[in-house]
PDB file of C-alpha atoms and ligand atoms in Angstrom:
ATOM      1  CA  UNK A   1      19.505   5.282  20.087  1.00  0.00           C
ATOM      2  CA  UNK A   2      18.299   3.069  17.277  1.00  0.00           C
ATOM      3  CA  UNK A   3      15.107   1.056  17.030  1.00  0.00           C
ATOM      4  CA  UNK A   4      13.540  -1.722  14.949  1.00  0.00           C
ATOM      5  CA  UNK A   5      10.041  -2.002  13.490  1.00  0.00           C
ATOM      6  CA  UNK A   6       7.860  -4.011  15.882  1.00  0.00           C
ATOM      7  CA  UNK A   7       6.247  -5.947  13.050  1.00  0.00           C
ATOM      8  CA  UNK A   8       5.796  -5.870   9.310  1.00  0.00           C
ATOM      9  CA  UNK A   9       3.997  -2.777   8.029  1.00  0.00           C
ATOM     10  CA  UNK A  10       0.348  -3.668   7.357  1.00  0.00           C
ATOM     11  CA  UNK A  11       0.620  -3.834   3.566  1.00  0.00           C
ATOM     12  CA  UNK A  12       3.930  -5.727   3.518  1.00  0.00           C
ATOM     13  CA  UNK A  13       2.252  -8.889   4.741  1.00  0.00           C
ATOM     14  CA  UNK A  14       1.860 -11.574   2.088  1.00  0.00           C
ATOM     15  CA  UNK A  15       0.903 -15.097   3.012  1.00  0.00           C
ATOM     16  CA  UNK A  16       0.467 -16.972  -0.265  1.00  0.00           C
ATOM     17  CA  UNK A  17       3.019 -18.152  -2.801  1.00  0.00           C
ATOM     18  CA  UNK A  18       3.148 -15.530  -5.549  1.00  0.00           C
ATOM     19  CA  UNK A  19       3.192 -18.352  -8.074  1.00  0.00           C
ATOM     20  CA  UNK A  20       5.408 -16.634 -10.638  1.00  0.00           C
ATOM     21  CA  UNK A  21       5.940 -19.832 -12.712  1.00  0.00           C
ATOM     22  CA  UNK A  22       2.156 -20.287 -12.985  1.00  0.00           C
ATOM     23  CA  UNK A  23       1.568 -16.962 -14.674  1.00  0.00           C
ATOM     24  CA  UNK A  24       0.486 -17.532 -18.223  1.00  0.00           C
ATOM     25  CA  UNK A  25       0.699 -21.334 -17.870  1.00  0.00           C
ATOM     26  CA  UNK A  26      -2.745 -21.973 -19.318  1.00  0.00           C
ATOM     27  CA  UNK A  27      -2.656 -25.708 -18.743  1.00  0.00           C
ATOM     28  CA  UNK A  28      -1.821 -25.493 -15.039  1.00  0.00           C
ATOM     29  CA  UNK A  29      -4.193 -22.593 -14.476  1.00  0.00           C
ATOM     30  CA  UNK A  30      -7.029 -24.523 -16.131  1.00  0.00           C
ATOM     31  CA  UNK A  31      -6.329 -27.422 -13.742  1.00  0.00           C
ATOM     32  CA  UNK A  32      -6.384 -25.063 -10.743  1.00  0.00           C
ATOM     33  CA  UNK A  33      -9.475 -23.147 -11.871  1.00  0.00           C
ATOM     34  CA  UNK A  34     -12.195 -25.419 -10.418  1.00  0.00           C
ATOM     35  CA  UNK A  35     -10.863 -24.892  -6.892  1.00  0.00           C
ATOM     36  CA  UNK A  36      -9.659 -21.318  -7.389  1.00  0.00           C
ATOM     37  CA  UNK A  37     -11.032 -18.323  -5.491  1.00  0.00           C
ATOM     38  CA  UNK A  38     -11.750 -14.851  -6.809  1.00  0.00           C
ATOM     39  CA  UNK A  39     -11.674 -11.439  -5.173  1.00  0.00           C
ATOM     40  CA  UNK A  40     -13.109  -8.330  -6.802  1.00  0.00           C
ATOM     41  CA  UNK A  41     -11.657  -4.819  -6.796  1.00  0.00           C
ATOM     42  CA  UNK A  42     -13.617  -1.896  -8.168  1.00  0.00           C
ATOM     43  CA  UNK A  43     -12.307   0.979 -10.259  1.00  0.00           C
ATOM     44  CA  UNK A  44     -12.117   3.131  -7.129  1.00  0.00           C
ATOM     45  CA  UNK A  45      -9.674   0.658  -5.564  1.00  0.00           C
ATOM     46  CA  UNK A  46     -12.163  -0.855  -3.120  1.00  0.00           C
ATOM     47  CA  UNK A  47     -12.940  -4.451  -2.365  1.00  0.00           C
ATOM     48  CA  UNK A  48     -15.588  -6.186  -0.282  1.00  0.00           C
ATOM     49  CA  UNK A  49     -14.297  -6.779   3.233  1.00  0.00           C
ATOM     50  CA  UNK A  50     -16.087  -9.244   5.498  1.00  0.00           C
ATOM     51  CA  UNK A  51     -15.926 -10.519   9.083  1.00  0.00           C
ATOM     52  CA  UNK A  52     -15.669  -7.101  10.731  1.00  0.00           C
ATOM     53  CA  UNK A  53     -12.879  -5.934   8.499  1.00  0.00           C
ATOM     54  CA  UNK A  54     -10.639  -8.966   8.969  1.00  0.00           C
ATOM     55  CA  UNK A  55     -10.813 -10.726   5.609  1.00  0.00           C
ATOM     56  CA  UNK A  56     -11.674 -10.234   1.965  1.00  0.00           C
ATOM     57  CA  UNK A  57     -14.947 -11.510   0.637  1.00  0.00           C
ATOM     58  CA  UNK A  58     -14.139 -14.100  -2.041  1.00  0.00           C
ATOM     59  CA  UNK A  59     -16.065 -16.318  -4.411  1.00  0.00           C
ATOM     60  CA  UNK A  60     -15.497 -19.629  -6.196  1.00  0.00           C
ATOM     61  CA  UNK A  61     -13.725 -18.733  -9.432  1.00  0.00           C
ATOM     62  CA  UNK A  62     -16.223 -20.903 -11.339  1.00  0.00           C
ATOM     63  CA  UNK A  63     -18.864 -18.245 -10.605  1.00  0.00           C
ATOM     64  CA  UNK A  64     -16.939 -16.101 -13.102  1.00  0.00           C
ATOM     65  CA  UNK A  65     -16.857 -18.634 -15.936  1.00  0.00           C
ATOM     66  CA  UNK A  66     -15.422 -21.977 -16.978  1.00  0.00           C
ATOM     67  CA  UNK A  67     -11.943 -20.492 -17.359  1.00  0.00           C
ATOM     68  CA  UNK A  68     -10.133 -17.362 -16.142  1.00  0.00           C
ATOM     69  CA  UNK A  69     -11.792 -14.248 -17.641  1.00  0.00           C
ATOM     70  CA  UNK A  70      -9.436 -12.271 -19.890  1.00  0.00           C
ATOM     71  CA  UNK A  71      -9.104  -9.496 -17.321  1.00  0.00           C
ATOM     72  CA  UNK A  72      -8.409 -11.763 -14.338  1.00  0.00           C
ATOM     73  CA  UNK A  73      -5.011 -11.471 -12.655  1.00  0.00           C
ATOM     74  CA  UNK A  74      -3.294 -14.260 -10.743  1.00  0.00           C
ATOM     75  CA  UNK A  75      -2.337 -13.154  -7.234  1.00  0.00           C
ATOM     76  CA  UNK A  76      -0.804 -16.399  -6.048  1.00  0.00           C
ATOM     77  CA  UNK A  77      -1.419 -19.977  -5.013  1.00  0.00           C
ATOM     78  CA  UNK A  78      -1.499 -21.740  -1.673  1.00  0.00           C
ATOM     79  CA  UNK A  79      -2.245 -25.391  -0.853  1.00  0.00           C
ATOM     80  CA  UNK A  80      -3.583 -26.028  -4.324  1.00  0.00           C
ATOM     81  CA  UNK A  81      -5.868 -22.980  -4.295  1.00  0.00           C
ATOM     82  CA  UNK A  82      -5.110 -20.300  -6.854  1.00  0.00           C
ATOM     83  CA  UNK A  83      -6.189 -16.761  -5.978  1.00  0.00           C
ATOM     84  CA  UNK A  84      -7.392 -14.430  -8.698  1.00  0.00           C
ATOM     85  CA  UNK A  85      -8.738 -10.897  -8.828  1.00  0.00           C
ATOM     86  CA  UNK A  86     -10.895  -9.096 -11.351  1.00  0.00           C
ATOM     87  CA  UNK A  87     -11.445  -5.402 -11.766  1.00  0.00           C
ATOM     88  CA  UNK A  88     -15.076  -4.325 -11.830  1.00  0.00           C
ATOM     89  CA  UNK A  89     -16.565  -0.914 -12.503  1.00  0.00           C
ATOM     90  CA  UNK A  90     -17.577   1.016  -9.425  1.00  0.00           C
ATOM     91  CA  UNK A  91     -21.248   1.867  -9.669  1.00  0.00           C
ATOM     92  CA  UNK A  92     -21.077   5.663  -9.633  1.00  0.00           C
ATOM     93  CA  UNK A  93     -20.013   6.782  -6.215  1.00  0.00           C
ATOM     94  CA  UNK A  94     -22.580   4.743  -4.379  1.00  0.00           C
ATOM     95  CA  UNK A  95     -21.630   1.441  -2.788  1.00  0.00           C
ATOM     96  CA  UNK A  96     -22.958  -1.559  -4.660  1.00  0.00           C
ATOM     97  CA  UNK A  97     -25.295  -3.566  -2.412  1.00  0.00           C
ATOM     98  CA  UNK A  98     -23.108  -6.216  -0.864  1.00  0.00           C
ATOM     99  CA  UNK A  99     -23.258  -9.600  -2.539  1.00  0.00           C
ATOM    100  CA  UNK A 100     -25.629  -8.351  -5.240  1.00  0.00           C
ATOM    101  CA  UNK A 101     -22.697  -6.857  -7.079  1.00  0.00           C
ATOM    102  CA  UNK A 102     -22.462  -8.027 -10.664  1.00  0.00           C
ATOM    103  CA  UNK A 103     -24.899 -10.845 -10.008  1.00  0.00           C
ATOM    104  CA  UNK A 104     -22.585 -12.594  -7.550  1.00  0.00           C
ATOM    105  CA  UNK A 105     -24.036 -14.889  -4.906  1.00  0.00           C
ATOM    106  CA  UNK A 106     -25.098 -12.991  -1.841  1.00  0.00           C
ATOM    107  CA  UNK A 107     -22.733 -13.018   1.089  1.00  0.00           C
ATOM    108  CA  UNK A 108     -24.139 -13.976   4.446  1.00  0.00           C
ATOM    109  CA  UNK A 109     -22.186 -11.670   6.700  1.00  0.00           C
ATOM    110  CA  UNK A 110     -22.137  -7.922   6.331  1.00  0.00           C
ATOM    111  CA  UNK A 111     -19.303  -6.981   3.983  1.00  0.00           C
ATOM    112  CA  UNK A 112     -18.320  -3.398   3.305  1.00  0.00           C
ATOM    113  CA  UNK A 113     -16.634  -1.707   0.342  1.00  0.00           C
ATOM    114  CA  UNK A 114     -13.297  -0.482   1.674  1.00  0.00           C
ATOM    115  CA  UNK A 115     -10.039   0.654   0.101  1.00  0.00           C
ATOM    116  CA  UNK A 116      -6.573  -0.376   1.234  1.00  0.00           C
ATOM    117  CA  UNK A 117      -6.043   2.655   3.437  1.00  0.00           C
ATOM    118  CA  UNK A 118      -9.273   1.872   5.276  1.00  0.00           C
ATOM    119  CA  UNK A 119      -8.930  -1.896   5.521  1.00  0.00           C
ATOM    120  CA  UNK A 120      -5.159  -2.511   5.394  1.00  0.00           C
ATOM    121  CA  UNK A 121      -4.515  -2.563   9.130  1.00  0.00           C
ATOM    122  CA  UNK A 122      -7.415  -4.801  10.179  1.00  0.00           C
ATOM    123  CA  UNK A 123      -7.203  -7.453   7.435  1.00  0.00           C
ATOM    124  CA  UNK A 124      -5.507 -10.747   8.226  1.00  0.00           C
ATOM    125  CA  UNK A 125      -2.097 -11.399   6.638  1.00  0.00           C
ATOM    126  CA  UNK A 126      -3.382 -13.297   3.637  1.00  0.00           C
ATOM    127  CA  UNK A 127      -6.134 -10.796   2.833  1.00  0.00           C
ATOM    128  CA  UNK A 128      -3.826  -7.796   3.253  1.00  0.00           C
ATOM    129  CA  UNK A 129      -1.292  -9.274   0.837  1.00  0.00           C
ATOM    130  CA  UNK A 130      -3.842 -10.317  -1.761  1.00  0.00           C
ATOM    131  CA  UNK A 131      -5.603  -6.950  -1.737  1.00  0.00           C
ATOM    132  CA  UNK A 132      -2.339  -4.958  -1.877  1.00  0.00           C
ATOM    133  CA  UNK A 133      -1.088  -7.008  -4.825  1.00  0.00           C
ATOM    134  CA  UNK A 134      -4.401  -6.729  -6.686  1.00  0.00           C
ATOM    135  CA  UNK A 135      -4.597  -2.977  -6.097  1.00  0.00           C
ATOM    136  CA  UNK A 136      -1.010  -2.471  -7.275  1.00  0.00           C
ATOM    137  CA  UNK A 137      -1.527  -4.537 -10.435  1.00  0.00           C
ATOM    138  CA  UNK A 138      -4.751  -2.787 -11.395  1.00  0.00           C
ATOM    139  CA  UNK A 139      -3.138   0.634 -10.879  1.00  0.00           C
ATOM    140  CA  UNK A 140      -0.294  -0.385 -13.172  1.00  0.00           C
ATOM    141  CA  UNK A 141      -2.812  -1.588 -15.787  1.00  0.00           C
ATOM    142  CA  UNK A 142      -4.680   1.720 -15.548  1.00  0.00           C
ATOM    143  CA  UNK A 143      -1.504   3.777 -16.027  1.00  0.00           C
ATOM    144  CA  UNK A 144       0.127   1.533 -18.627  1.00  0.00           C
ATOM    145  CA  UNK A 145      -2.440   1.257 -21.412  1.00  0.00           C
ATOM    146  CA  UNK A 146      -0.009   2.685 -24.003  1.00  0.00           C
ATOM    147  CA  UNK A 147       3.578   1.796 -24.837  1.00  0.00           C
ATOM    148  CA  UNK A 148       6.112   4.202 -23.293  1.00  0.00           C
ATOM    149  CA  UNK A 149       8.345   3.806 -26.364  1.00  0.00           C
ATOM    150  CA  UNK A 150       6.052   3.974 -29.410  1.00  0.00           C
ATOM    151  CA  UNK A 151       2.649   4.962 -27.990  1.00  0.00           C
ATOM    152  CA  UNK A 152       0.687   1.958 -29.346  1.00  0.00           C
ATOM    153  CA  UNK A 153      -1.806   0.097 -27.168  1.00  0.00           C
ATOM    154  CA  UNK A 154      -0.432  -2.532 -24.824  1.00  0.00           C
ATOM    155  CA  UNK A 155      -1.870  -6.011 -24.278  1.00  0.00           C
ATOM    156  CA  UNK A 156      -1.682  -7.846 -20.948  1.00  0.00           C
ATOM    157  CA  UNK A 157      -0.088 -11.287 -20.785  1.00  0.00           C
ATOM    158  CA  UNK A 158       1.184 -13.672 -18.078  1.00  0.00           C
ATOM    159  CA  UNK A 159      -1.996 -13.487 -15.992  1.00  0.00           C
ATOM    160  CA  UNK A 160      -1.776  -9.691 -15.826  1.00  0.00           C
ATOM    161  CA  UNK A 161       1.928  -9.472 -14.913  1.00  0.00           C
ATOM    162  CA  UNK A 162       3.411  -8.487 -18.286  1.00  0.00           C
ATOM    163  CA  UNK A 163       2.259  -5.901 -20.782  1.00  0.00           C
ATOM    164  CA  UNK A 164       3.313  -6.236 -24.387  1.00  0.00           C
ATOM    165  CA  UNK A 165       3.152  -3.422 -26.928  1.00  0.00           C
ATOM    166  CA  UNK A 166       0.919  -4.174 -29.919  1.00  0.00           C
ATOM    167  CA  UNK A 167       3.175  -1.970 -32.084  1.00  0.00           C
ATOM    168  CA  UNK A 168       6.816  -2.669 -31.196  1.00  0.00           C
ATOM    169  CA  UNK A 169       6.433  -5.727 -28.907  1.00  0.00           C
ATOM    170  CA  UNK A 170       8.229  -3.957 -26.071  1.00  0.00           C
ATOM    171  CA  UNK A 171       7.549  -5.723 -22.785  1.00  0.00           C
ATOM    172  CA  UNK A 172       6.906  -3.994 -19.510  1.00  0.00           C
ATOM    173  CA  UNK A 173       6.496  -5.297 -15.967  1.00  0.00           C
ATOM    174  CA  UNK A 174       4.646  -3.750 -13.028  1.00  0.00           C
ATOM    175  CA  UNK A 175       6.221  -0.390 -12.218  1.00  0.00           C
ATOM    176  CA  UNK A 176       6.848   1.094  -8.810  1.00  0.00           C
ATOM    177  CA  UNK A 177       8.058   4.559  -7.846  1.00  0.00           C
ATOM    178  CA  UNK A 178      10.594   4.568  -5.026  1.00  0.00           C
ATOM    179  CA  UNK A 179       9.833   6.931  -2.185  1.00  0.00           C
ATOM    180  CA  UNK A 180      11.746   7.332   1.054  1.00  0.00           C
ATOM    181  CA  UNK A 181      10.079   7.973   4.356  1.00  0.00           C
ATOM    182  CA  UNK A 182      12.174   8.882   7.368  1.00  0.00           C
ATOM    183  CA  UNK A 183      11.553   9.103  11.079  1.00  0.00           C
ATOM    184  CA  UNK A 184      13.879  11.855  12.283  1.00  0.00           C
ATOM    185  CA  UNK A 185      14.621  11.736  16.004  1.00  0.00           C
ATOM    186  CA  UNK A 186      17.143  13.399  18.299  1.00  0.00           C
ATOM    187  CA  UNK A 187      18.746  10.196  19.534  1.00  0.00           C
ATOM    188  CA  UNK A 188      16.790  10.578  22.747  1.00  0.00           C
ATOM    189  CA  UNK A 189      13.096  11.303  23.345  1.00  0.00           C
ATOM    190  CA  UNK A 190      11.997  13.671  20.582  1.00  0.00           C
ATOM    191  CA  UNK A 191      10.739  13.005  17.065  1.00  0.00           C
ATOM    192  CA  UNK A 192      10.191  15.456  14.228  1.00  0.00           C
ATOM    193  CA  UNK A 193       6.710  15.411  12.665  1.00  0.00           C
ATOM    194  CA  UNK A 194       5.301  17.570   9.887  1.00  0.00           C
ATOM    195  CA  UNK A 195       2.045  18.427   8.176  1.00  0.00           C
ATOM    196  CA  UNK A 196       1.455  18.898   4.455  1.00  0.00           C
ATOM    197  CA  UNK A 197      -0.537  21.974   3.401  1.00  0.00           C
ATOM    198  CA  UNK A 198      -3.483  19.861   2.173  1.00  0.00           C
ATOM    199  CA  UNK A 199      -3.779  17.870   5.404  1.00  0.00           C
ATOM    200  CA  UNK A 200      -6.308  18.746   8.086  1.00  0.00           C
ATOM    201  CA  UNK A 201      -5.172  20.906  10.991  1.00  0.00           C
ATOM    202  CA  UNK A 202      -3.494  18.838  13.697  1.00  0.00           C
ATOM    203  CA  UNK A 203      -2.669  15.859  11.442  1.00  0.00           C
ATOM    204  CA  UNK A 204       1.046  14.999  11.394  1.00  0.00           C
ATOM    205  CA  UNK A 205       3.367  12.344  10.010  1.00  0.00           C
ATOM    206  CA  UNK A 206       7.034  11.754   9.356  1.00  0.00           C
ATOM    207  CA  UNK A 207       8.794  13.225   6.294  1.00  0.00           C
ATOM    208  CA  UNK A 208       8.732  11.516   2.907  1.00  0.00           C
ATOM    209  CA  UNK A 209       9.596  12.162  -0.710  1.00  0.00           C
ATOM    210  CA  UNK A 210      10.206  10.535  -4.095  1.00  0.00           C
ATOM    211  CA  UNK A 211      13.639   9.321  -5.105  1.00  0.00           C
ATOM    212  CA  UNK A 212      14.985  11.332  -8.041  1.00  0.00           C
ATOM    213  CA  UNK A 213      16.671   9.954 -11.158  1.00  0.00           C
ATOM    214  CA  UNK A 214      20.262   9.043 -10.413  1.00  0.00           C
ATOM    215  CA  UNK A 215      19.836   9.382  -6.657  1.00  0.00           C
ATOM    216  CA  UNK A 216      20.596   6.916  -3.859  1.00  0.00           C
ATOM    217  CA  UNK A 217      18.060   6.230  -1.101  1.00  0.00           C
ATOM    218  CA  UNK A 218      20.325   7.736   1.574  1.00  0.00           C
ATOM    219  CA  UNK A 219      20.978  10.763  -0.614  1.00  0.00           C
ATOM    220  CA  UNK A 220      17.250  11.189  -1.055  1.00  0.00           C
ATOM    221  CA  UNK A 221      16.620  11.044   2.703  1.00  0.00           C
ATOM    222  CA  UNK A 222      19.190  13.774   3.391  1.00  0.00           C
ATOM    223  CA  UNK A 223      18.008  15.945   0.492  1.00  0.00           C
ATOM    224  CA  UNK A 224      14.281  15.674   1.241  1.00  0.00           C
ATOM    225  CA  UNK A 225      14.737  16.561   4.901  1.00  0.00           C
ATOM    226  CA  UNK A 226      17.022  19.490   4.072  1.00  0.00           C
ATOM    227  CA  UNK A 227      14.550  20.728   1.455  1.00  0.00           C
ATOM    228  CA  UNK A 228      11.404  20.273   3.513  1.00  0.00           C
ATOM    229  CA  UNK A 229      12.476  21.440   6.955  1.00  0.00           C
ATOM    230  CA  UNK A 230      15.973  22.902   6.430  1.00  0.00           C
ATOM    231  CA  UNK A 231      17.951  20.683   8.790  1.00  0.00           C
ATOM    232  CA  UNK A 232      20.778  18.192   8.324  1.00  0.00           C
ATOM    233  CA  UNK A 233      20.563  14.564   9.428  1.00  0.00           C
ATOM    234  CA  UNK A 234      23.136  11.895  10.300  1.00  0.00           C
ATOM    235  CA  UNK A 235      23.132   8.143  11.037  1.00  0.00           C
ATOM    236  CA  UNK A 236      20.632   7.319   8.286  1.00  0.00           C
ATOM    237  CA  UNK A 237      19.574   3.698   8.783  1.00  0.00           C
ATOM    238  CA  UNK A 238      17.131   1.422   6.926  1.00  0.00           C
ATOM    239  CA  UNK A 239      14.066   0.193   8.841  1.00  0.00           C
ATOM    240  CA  UNK A 240      11.781  -1.599   6.372  1.00  0.00           C
ATOM    241  CA  UNK A 241       9.516  -1.032   3.399  1.00  0.00           C
ATOM    242  CA  UNK A 242       5.978  -1.437   2.208  1.00  0.00           C
ATOM    243  CA  UNK A 243       4.109  -1.164  -1.078  1.00  0.00           C
ATOM    244  CA  UNK A 244       1.818   1.849  -1.245  1.00  0.00           C
ATOM    245  CA  UNK A 245      -0.146   1.535  -4.488  1.00  0.00           C
ATOM    246  CA  UNK A 246      -1.579   5.068  -4.548  1.00  0.00           C
ATOM    247  CA  UNK A 247      -0.913   4.877  -7.372  1.00  0.00           C
ATOM    248  CA  UNK A 248       2.350   2.931  -7.431  1.00  0.00           C
ATOM    249  CA  UNK A 249       4.836   3.798  -4.702  1.00  0.00           C
ATOM    250  CA  UNK A 250       7.155   1.614  -2.713  1.00  0.00           C
ATOM    251  CA  UNK A 251       7.754   3.365   0.618  1.00  0.00           C
ATOM    252  CA  UNK A 252      11.276   2.705   1.879  1.00  0.00           C
ATOM    253  CA  UNK A 253      11.530   3.517   5.566  1.00  0.00           C
ATOM    254  CA  UNK A 254      14.552   4.979   7.372  1.00  0.00           C
ATOM    255  CA  UNK A 255      15.444   6.549  10.663  1.00  0.00           C
ATOM    256  CA  UNK A 256      17.900   9.445  11.013  1.00  0.00           C
ATOM    257  CA  UNK A 257      19.180  11.658  13.786  1.00  0.00           C
ATOM    258  CA  UNK A 258      19.040  15.458  13.850  1.00  0.00           C
ATOM    259  CA  UNK A 259      19.616  18.235  16.351  1.00  0.00           C
ATOM    260  CA  UNK A 260      16.424  19.876  17.667  1.00  0.00           C
ATOM    261  CA  UNK A 261      18.427  23.056  18.298  1.00  0.00           C
ATOM    262  CA  UNK A 262      18.842  23.549  14.561  1.00  0.00           C
ATOM    263  CA  UNK A 263      16.166  26.003  13.404  1.00  0.00           C
ATOM    264  CA  UNK A 264      13.416  24.551  11.168  1.00  0.00           C
ATOM    265  CA  UNK A 265      12.993  26.288   7.800  1.00  0.00           C
ATOM    266  CA  UNK A 266       9.840  24.980   6.140  1.00  0.00           C
ATOM    267  CA  UNK A 267       9.564  24.565   2.363  1.00  0.00           C
ATOM    268  CA  UNK A 268       6.793  26.848   1.193  1.00  0.00           C
ATOM    269  CA  UNK A 269       3.897  24.978  -0.381  1.00  0.00           C
ATOM    270  CA  UNK A 270       5.237  21.588   0.798  1.00  0.00           C
ATOM    271  CA  UNK A 271       5.226  21.743   4.589  1.00  0.00           C
ATOM    272  CA  UNK A 272       2.648  23.778   6.479  1.00  0.00           C
ATOM    273  CA  UNK A 273       3.911  22.961   9.972  1.00  0.00           C
ATOM    274  CA  UNK A 274       6.691  20.922  11.598  1.00  0.00           C
ATOM    275  CA  UNK A 275       7.514  20.340  15.226  1.00  0.00           C
ATOM    276  CA  UNK A 276       9.494  18.170  17.624  1.00  0.00           C
ATOM    277  CA  UNK A 277       7.260  16.107  19.894  1.00  0.00           C
ATOM    278  CA  UNK A 278       7.965  13.921  22.882  1.00  0.00           C
ATOM    279  CA  UNK A 279       7.970  10.137  22.811  1.00  0.00           C
ATOM    280  CA  UNK A 280       5.323   9.977  25.536  1.00  0.00           C
ATOM    281  CA  UNK A 281       2.971  12.193  23.493  1.00  0.00           C
ATOM    282  CA  UNK A 282       3.412  10.043  20.366  1.00  0.00           C
ATOM    283  CA  UNK A 283       2.697   6.920  22.378  1.00  0.00           C
ATOM    284  CA  UNK A 284      -0.431   8.477  23.866  1.00  0.00           C
ATOM    285  CA  UNK A 285      -1.640   9.798  20.492  1.00  0.00           C
ATOM    286  CA  UNK A 286      -1.358   6.274  19.045  1.00  0.00           C
ATOM    287  CA  UNK A 287      -2.883   4.421  21.968  1.00  0.00           C
ATOM    288  CA  UNK A 288      -5.733   6.902  22.421  1.00  0.00           C
ATOM    289  CA  UNK A 289      -6.264   8.805  19.162  1.00  0.00           C
ATOM    290  CA  UNK A 290      -7.418  12.366  19.885  1.00  0.00           C
ATOM    291  CA  UNK A 291      -5.988  12.400  23.411  1.00  0.00           C
ATOM    292  CA  UNK A 292      -3.047  14.717  22.643  1.00  0.00           C
ATOM    293  CA  UNK A 293      -4.240  18.149  21.469  1.00  0.00           C
ATOM    294  CA  UNK A 294      -2.824  19.064  18.050  1.00  0.00           C
ATOM    295  CA  UNK A 295      -1.303  15.631  17.423  1.00  0.00           C
ATOM    296  CA  UNK A 296      -3.259  13.357  15.090  1.00  0.00           C
ATOM    297  CA  UNK A 297      -1.038  10.702  13.499  1.00  0.00           C
ATOM    298  CA  UNK A 298      -0.935   8.674  10.285  1.00  0.00           C
ATOM    299  CA  UNK A 299      -3.408   5.802   9.815  1.00  0.00           C
ATOM    300  CA  UNK A 300      -2.668   2.196  10.777  1.00  0.00           C
ATOM    301  CA  UNK A 301      -2.200   0.991   7.190  1.00  0.00           C
ATOM    302  CA  UNK A 302       0.742   3.334   6.580  1.00  0.00           C
ATOM    303  CA  UNK A 303       4.385   2.526   7.240  1.00  0.00           C
ATOM    304  CA  UNK A 304       4.552   5.913   9.012  1.00  0.00           C
ATOM    305  CA  UNK A 305       2.199   4.509  11.622  1.00  0.00           C
ATOM    306  CA  UNK A 306       4.378   1.422  12.141  1.00  0.00           C
ATOM    307  CA  UNK A 307       7.511   3.588  12.372  1.00  0.00           C
ATOM    308  CA  UNK A 308       6.004   5.960  14.953  1.00  0.00           C
ATOM    309  CA  UNK A 309       4.490   3.086  16.892  1.00  0.00           C
ATOM    310  CA  UNK A 310       7.805   1.214  16.967  1.00  0.00           C
ATOM    311  CA  UNK A 311       9.877   4.264  17.961  1.00  0.00           C
ATOM    312  CA  UNK A 312       7.450   5.349  20.694  1.00  0.00           C
ATOM    313  CA  UNK A 313       6.849   1.899  22.169  1.00  0.00           C
ATOM    314  CA  UNK A 314       3.090   2.315  21.787  1.00  0.00           C
ATOM    315  CA  UNK A 315       1.016  -0.798  22.283  1.00  0.00           C
ATOM    316  CA  UNK A 316       0.140  -2.579  19.065  1.00  0.00           C
ATOM    317  CA  UNK A 317      -3.427  -2.014  17.942  1.00  0.00           C
ATOM    318  CA  UNK A 318      -3.719  -5.539  16.546  1.00  0.00           C
TER     319      UNK A 318
HETATM  320 ZN1   ZN B 401       5.659   0.075 -28.487  1.00  0.00          ZN
END
């Protein structure tokens, strides 16, 4: 018994034109600058979120100078408004007073510094897409300061979307690491959930793992499940995907069928606990978090949440 995702995963939403041809087009960007908007992301991956978690705080780009600052990235353009982001240092581990950050104009509502995991599920479509793209780009910048071929420093071009080696001129584009994530069910009313050793007691999700060199996605699904819980799966089927820039994964979601009678053999150091649970319990745990003893599930920003919600028929939290 197959199922479909009930909606896009939270971080897969993107509502503006990515504006690829605009990147690095200084003339067009200069023309767009007076009406452009800016979001800020700090070095801990947080941004200011306003209106009770539903949208990003943003400022007129002109507050940041007469032209795009060298470290600004272009996120996209919609209805003649270009959207940019800049990376700002986090002030120690303390939140910067809202609106006073970096001398920006004070915001009238009560914004909070939140990261993507915290804010991803409540943001509107446009904000979720802009924040996810900004977070992914800044992570790539952080990890790609040196050329992978010759080791020289890289320089960013194309509004933050291309890095060019200062030594050998090798170009690189934003990197992602492919990871599969799979909801394993029995074809009826049970789903397999597992807990990593570093997770709190009672917190469970579906199985996931990174795709290896030379491996197909389906091969990775079968291998990861066999390695982590010692069972074989069949009927592997694609569900959907979402970016997960922590630091640079693309989560590729699947479902697969397995036999609950097959004994679970947990990979030491990788899986602390795994169990089959009933559809009704998953639904209840999503609709009323904490209501099913020993079953806390993945957060709303994750694709795991959307997969479990869709399979169980739980009411949408939006
Ligand atoms: Zn190089």
